[in-house]
Short mmCIF file of C-alpha atoms in Angstrom, two decimals:
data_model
loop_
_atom_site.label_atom_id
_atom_site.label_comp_id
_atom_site.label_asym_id
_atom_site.label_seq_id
_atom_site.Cartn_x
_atom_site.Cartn_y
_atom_site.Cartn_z
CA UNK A 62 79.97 125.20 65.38
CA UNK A 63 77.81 122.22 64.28
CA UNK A 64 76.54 119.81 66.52
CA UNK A 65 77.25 116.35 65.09
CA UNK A 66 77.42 113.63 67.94
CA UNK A 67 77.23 110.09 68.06
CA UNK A 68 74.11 109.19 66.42
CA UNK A 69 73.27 111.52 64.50
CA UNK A 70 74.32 112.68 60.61
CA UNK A 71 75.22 115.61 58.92
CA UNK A 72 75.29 116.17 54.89
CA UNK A 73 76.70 118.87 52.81
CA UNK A 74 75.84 119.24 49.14
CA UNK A 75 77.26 121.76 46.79
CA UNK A 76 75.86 124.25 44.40
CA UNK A 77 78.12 123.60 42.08
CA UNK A 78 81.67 121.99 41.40
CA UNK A 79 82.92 125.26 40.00
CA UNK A 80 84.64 126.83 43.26
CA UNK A 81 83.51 130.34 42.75
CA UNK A 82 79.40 129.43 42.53
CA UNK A 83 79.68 125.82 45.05
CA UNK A 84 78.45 127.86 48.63
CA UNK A 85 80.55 128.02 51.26
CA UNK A 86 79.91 126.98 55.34
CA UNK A 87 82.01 127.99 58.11
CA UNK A 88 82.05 126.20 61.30
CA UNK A 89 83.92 127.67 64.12
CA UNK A 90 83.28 126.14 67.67
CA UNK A 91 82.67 128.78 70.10
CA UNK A 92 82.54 126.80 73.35
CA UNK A 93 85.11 124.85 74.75
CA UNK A 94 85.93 121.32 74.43
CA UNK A 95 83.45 121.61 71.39
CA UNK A 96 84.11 120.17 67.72
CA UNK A 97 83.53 122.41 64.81
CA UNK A 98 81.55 119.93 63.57
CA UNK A 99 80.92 117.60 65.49
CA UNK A 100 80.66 116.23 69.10
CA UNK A 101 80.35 118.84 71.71
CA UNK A 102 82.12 118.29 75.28
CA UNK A 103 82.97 114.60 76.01
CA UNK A 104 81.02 113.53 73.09
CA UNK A 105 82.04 111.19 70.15
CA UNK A 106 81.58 113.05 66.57
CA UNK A 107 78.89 111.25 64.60
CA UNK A 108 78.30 110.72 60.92
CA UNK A 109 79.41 113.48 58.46
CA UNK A 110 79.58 113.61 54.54
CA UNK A 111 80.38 116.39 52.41
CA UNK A 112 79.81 116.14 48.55
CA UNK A 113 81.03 119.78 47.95
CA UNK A 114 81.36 123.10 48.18
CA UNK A 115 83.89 125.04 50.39
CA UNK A 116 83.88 123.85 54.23
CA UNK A 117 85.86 125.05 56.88
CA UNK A 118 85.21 123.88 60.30
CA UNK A 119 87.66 124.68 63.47
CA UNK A 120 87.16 123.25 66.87
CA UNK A 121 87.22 125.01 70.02
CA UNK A 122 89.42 124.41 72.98
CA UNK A 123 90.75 120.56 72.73
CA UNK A 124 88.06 120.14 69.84
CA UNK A 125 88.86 118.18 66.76
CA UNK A 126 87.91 120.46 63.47
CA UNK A 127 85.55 117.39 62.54
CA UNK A 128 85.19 114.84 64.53
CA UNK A 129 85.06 114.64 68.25
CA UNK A 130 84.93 116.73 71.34
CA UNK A 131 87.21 116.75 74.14
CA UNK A 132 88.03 112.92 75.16
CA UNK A 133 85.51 111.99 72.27
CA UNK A 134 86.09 110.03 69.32
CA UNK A 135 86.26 110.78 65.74
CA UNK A 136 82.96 109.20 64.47
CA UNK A 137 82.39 108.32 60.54
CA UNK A 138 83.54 110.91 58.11
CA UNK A 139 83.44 110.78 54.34
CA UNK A 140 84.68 113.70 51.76
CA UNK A 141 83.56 113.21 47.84
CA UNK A 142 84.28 115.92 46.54
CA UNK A 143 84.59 120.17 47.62
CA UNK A 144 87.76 122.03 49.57
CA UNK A 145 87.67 120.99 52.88
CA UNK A 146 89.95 122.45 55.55
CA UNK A 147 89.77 121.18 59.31
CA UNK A 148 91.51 123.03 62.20
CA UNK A 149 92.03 120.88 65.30
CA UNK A 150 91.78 123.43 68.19
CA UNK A 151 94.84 123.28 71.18
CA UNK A 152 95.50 119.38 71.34
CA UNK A 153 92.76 118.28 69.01
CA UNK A 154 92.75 116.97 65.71
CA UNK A 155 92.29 118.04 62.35
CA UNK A 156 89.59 115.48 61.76
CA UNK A 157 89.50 112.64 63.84
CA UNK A 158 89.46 112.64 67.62
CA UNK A 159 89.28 115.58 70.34
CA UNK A 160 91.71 115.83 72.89
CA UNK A 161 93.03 112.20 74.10
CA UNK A 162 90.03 111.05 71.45
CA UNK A 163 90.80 108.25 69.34
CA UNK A 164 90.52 108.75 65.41
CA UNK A 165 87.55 107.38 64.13
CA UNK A 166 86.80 106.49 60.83
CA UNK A 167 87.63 108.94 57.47
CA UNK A 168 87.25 108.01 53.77
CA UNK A 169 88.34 110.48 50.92
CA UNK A 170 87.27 109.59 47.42
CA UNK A 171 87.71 113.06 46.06
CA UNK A 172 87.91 116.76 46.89
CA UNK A 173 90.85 118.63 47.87
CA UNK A 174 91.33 118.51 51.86
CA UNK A 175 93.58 120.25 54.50
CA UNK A 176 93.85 119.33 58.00
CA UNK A 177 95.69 120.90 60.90
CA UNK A 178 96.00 119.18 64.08
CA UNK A 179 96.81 121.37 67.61
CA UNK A 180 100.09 120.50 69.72
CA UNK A 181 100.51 116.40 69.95
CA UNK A 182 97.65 116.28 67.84
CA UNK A 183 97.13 114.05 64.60
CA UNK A 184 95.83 116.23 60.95
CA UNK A 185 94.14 113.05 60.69
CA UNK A 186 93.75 110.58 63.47
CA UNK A 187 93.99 110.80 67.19
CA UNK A 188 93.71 113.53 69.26
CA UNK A 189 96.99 114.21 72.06
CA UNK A 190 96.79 111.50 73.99
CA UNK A 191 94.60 109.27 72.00
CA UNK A 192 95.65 106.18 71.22
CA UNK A 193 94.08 104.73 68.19
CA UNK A 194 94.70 106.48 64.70
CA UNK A 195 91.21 104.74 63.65
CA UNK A 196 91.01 104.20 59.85
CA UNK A 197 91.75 106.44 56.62
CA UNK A 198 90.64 105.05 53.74
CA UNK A 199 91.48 106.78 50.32
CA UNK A 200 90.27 105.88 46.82
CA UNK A 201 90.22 107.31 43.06
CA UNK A 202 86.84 109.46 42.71
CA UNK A 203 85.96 108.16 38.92
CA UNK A 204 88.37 107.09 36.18
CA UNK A 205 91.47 108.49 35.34
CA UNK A 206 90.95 110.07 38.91
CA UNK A 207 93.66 109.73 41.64
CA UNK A 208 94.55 111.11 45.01
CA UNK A 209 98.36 112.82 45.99
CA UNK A 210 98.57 112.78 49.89
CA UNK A 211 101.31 114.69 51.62
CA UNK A 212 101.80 114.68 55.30
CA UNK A 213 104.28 115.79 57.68
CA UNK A 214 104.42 117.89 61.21
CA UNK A 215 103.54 120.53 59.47
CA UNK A 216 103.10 122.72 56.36
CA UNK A 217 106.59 123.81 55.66
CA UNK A 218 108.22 120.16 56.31
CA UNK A 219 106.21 117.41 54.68
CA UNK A 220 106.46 114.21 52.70
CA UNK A 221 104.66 112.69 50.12
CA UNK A 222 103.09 109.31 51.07
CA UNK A 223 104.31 106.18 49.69
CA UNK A 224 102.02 104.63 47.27
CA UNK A 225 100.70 108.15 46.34
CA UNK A 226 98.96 109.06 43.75
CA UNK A 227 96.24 106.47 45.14
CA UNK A 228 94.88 104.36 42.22
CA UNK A 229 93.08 101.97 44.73
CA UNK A 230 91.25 102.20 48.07
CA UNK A 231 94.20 101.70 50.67
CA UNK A 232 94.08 102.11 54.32
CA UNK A 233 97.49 104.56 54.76
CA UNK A 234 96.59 105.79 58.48
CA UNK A 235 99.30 103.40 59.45
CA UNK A 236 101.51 105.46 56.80
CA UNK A 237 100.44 109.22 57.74
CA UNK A 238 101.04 108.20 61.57
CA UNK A 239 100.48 110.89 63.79
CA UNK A 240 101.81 113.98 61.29
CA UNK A 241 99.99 117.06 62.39
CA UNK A 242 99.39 118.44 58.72
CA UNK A 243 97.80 116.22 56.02
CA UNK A 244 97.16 117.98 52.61
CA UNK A 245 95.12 115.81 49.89
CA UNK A 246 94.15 116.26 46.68
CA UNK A 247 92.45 115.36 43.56
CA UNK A 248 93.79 115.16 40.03
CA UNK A 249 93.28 113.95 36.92
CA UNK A 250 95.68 111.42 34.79
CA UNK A 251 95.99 112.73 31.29
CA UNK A 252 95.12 109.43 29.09
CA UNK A 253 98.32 108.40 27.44
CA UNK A 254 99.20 108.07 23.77
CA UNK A 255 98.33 105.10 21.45
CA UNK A 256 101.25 102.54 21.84
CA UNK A 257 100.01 100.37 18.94
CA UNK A 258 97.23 98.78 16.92
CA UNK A 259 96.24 94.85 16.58
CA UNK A 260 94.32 93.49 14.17
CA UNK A 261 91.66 90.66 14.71
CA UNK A 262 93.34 88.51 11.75
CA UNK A 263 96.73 89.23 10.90
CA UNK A 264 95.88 87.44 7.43
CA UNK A 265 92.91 87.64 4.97
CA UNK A 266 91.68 85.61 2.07
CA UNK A 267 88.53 86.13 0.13
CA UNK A 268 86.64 84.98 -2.90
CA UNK A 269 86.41 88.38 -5.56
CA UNK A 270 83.07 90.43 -4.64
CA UNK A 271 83.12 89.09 -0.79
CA UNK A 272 83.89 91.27 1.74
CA UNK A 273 84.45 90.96 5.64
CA UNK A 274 85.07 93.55 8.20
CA UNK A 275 88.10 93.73 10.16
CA UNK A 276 88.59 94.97 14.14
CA UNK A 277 91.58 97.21 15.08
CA UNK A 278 92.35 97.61 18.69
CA UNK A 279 94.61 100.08 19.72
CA UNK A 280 96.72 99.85 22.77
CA UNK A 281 96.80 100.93 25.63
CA UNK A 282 93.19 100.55 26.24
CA UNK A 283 92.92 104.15 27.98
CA UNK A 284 94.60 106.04 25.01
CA UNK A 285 93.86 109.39 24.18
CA UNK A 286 93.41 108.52 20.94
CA UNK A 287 91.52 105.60 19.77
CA UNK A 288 90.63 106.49 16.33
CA UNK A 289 91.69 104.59 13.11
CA UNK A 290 91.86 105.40 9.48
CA UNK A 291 91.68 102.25 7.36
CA UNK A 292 93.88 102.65 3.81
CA UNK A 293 94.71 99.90 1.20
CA UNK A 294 98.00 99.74 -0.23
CA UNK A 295 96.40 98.60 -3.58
CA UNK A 296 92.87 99.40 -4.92
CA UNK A 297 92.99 97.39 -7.76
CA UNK A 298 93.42 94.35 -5.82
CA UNK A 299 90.80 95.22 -2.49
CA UNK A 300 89.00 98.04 -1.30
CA UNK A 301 88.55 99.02 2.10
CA UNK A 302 85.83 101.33 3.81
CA UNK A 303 85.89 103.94 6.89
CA UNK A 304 84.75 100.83 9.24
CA UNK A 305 87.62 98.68 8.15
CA UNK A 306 85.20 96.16 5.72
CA UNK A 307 87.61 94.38 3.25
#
């Protein structure tokens, strides 16, 4: 694997955001008690953010997949972006704390992650026999970005979290408890239709040869389509041009 402990950082950029050219790493703990990435034996994961590209990390005996070693604690995690999938090894967690290792601290703001936790274990969280879930923070990655979260004790049997899709930052470890799977990802709202259209004065009077320009806003203010076409019923009378000037 990839030692990470307590004090010291790890950061993973990607190639690219198109999954076939983004580079992959693989970290597989080969010791026991070790973290794929992470603490080794007895040691608390440190600091680890991945931007991208395709990570898979599994722990080794009572290892988290990120996070901690055996009796060590998660550490700081943060995922932007990439396919992340974390295998907790016997009783640790997916990403959080080794074997009776408390959780730690995870924040997902984009990215499309996976995490298996062993027997007793947490996908996110505490490690068997831990005892605090630590925090999991999840937030929209950009606009008209959002995150689904599904959890459950495992692949076959889950639940979608309440208050999922994520439009805010929310602190839901309290809400994925101690499932052993956890499954989020990233997707992207399609901007709805145009509702209506206001206009800036709803009446107009003006001396002949003046002109003013008018302002049409159309609703909602994320439509798909903004664009206006400006018409007059009567030419004879008033004229109006592309830009809505009377």
């Amino acid at each position: 694997g990839i030692e990470v402990a307590e004090g010291n950082s790890l950061t993973i950029y990607a190639q690219s955001t198109d999954s076939a050219k983004m580079g992959s790493l693989t970290a597989n703990a080969t010791s026991s008690g070790c973290a794929g990435i992470g603490g080794s034996a007895h040691e608390n994961g440190g600091t680890v953010t991945i931007h991208g590209g395709s990570v898979t990390a599994t722990g080794g005996s009572c290892g988290a997949g990120i996070g901690g070693g055996d009796c060590g604690s998660g550490g700081t995690v943060t995922i932007t972006g990439g396919s992340v999938t974390a295998n907790g090894a016997l009783y640790g967690a997916g990403i959080g704390g080794g074997v009776s290792g408390n959780g730690g601290s995870l924040t997902i703001t984009g990215g499309s992650v996976t995490a298996r936790g062993g027997y007793n274990a947490a996908g996110i969280g505490v490690g068997s026999g831990g005892r605090d879930g630590g925090t999991l923070t999840i937030g929209p990655a950009a606009e008209r970005k959002m995150l689904t979260v599904i959890a459950g004790p495992n692949k076959d049997s889950v639940w979608e979290v309440p208050g999922s899709a994520f439009t805010l930052a929310e602190n839901i470890i309290d809400k994925v408890g101690n499932q052993a799977w956890f499954h989020s990802v990233e997707v992207t709202r399609d901007k709805p239709a145009p509702s209506g259209v206001t206009l800036n004065k709803t009446e107009l009077s003006l001396f002949v040869g003046a002109s003013e320009t008018l302002t049409a806003t159309v609703a909602p203010e994320d439509a798909s389509d903004k664009n206006v076409t400006w018409e007059s019923d009567d030419d004879t009378i008033a004229t109006v041009t592309p830009d809505g000037t009377v």
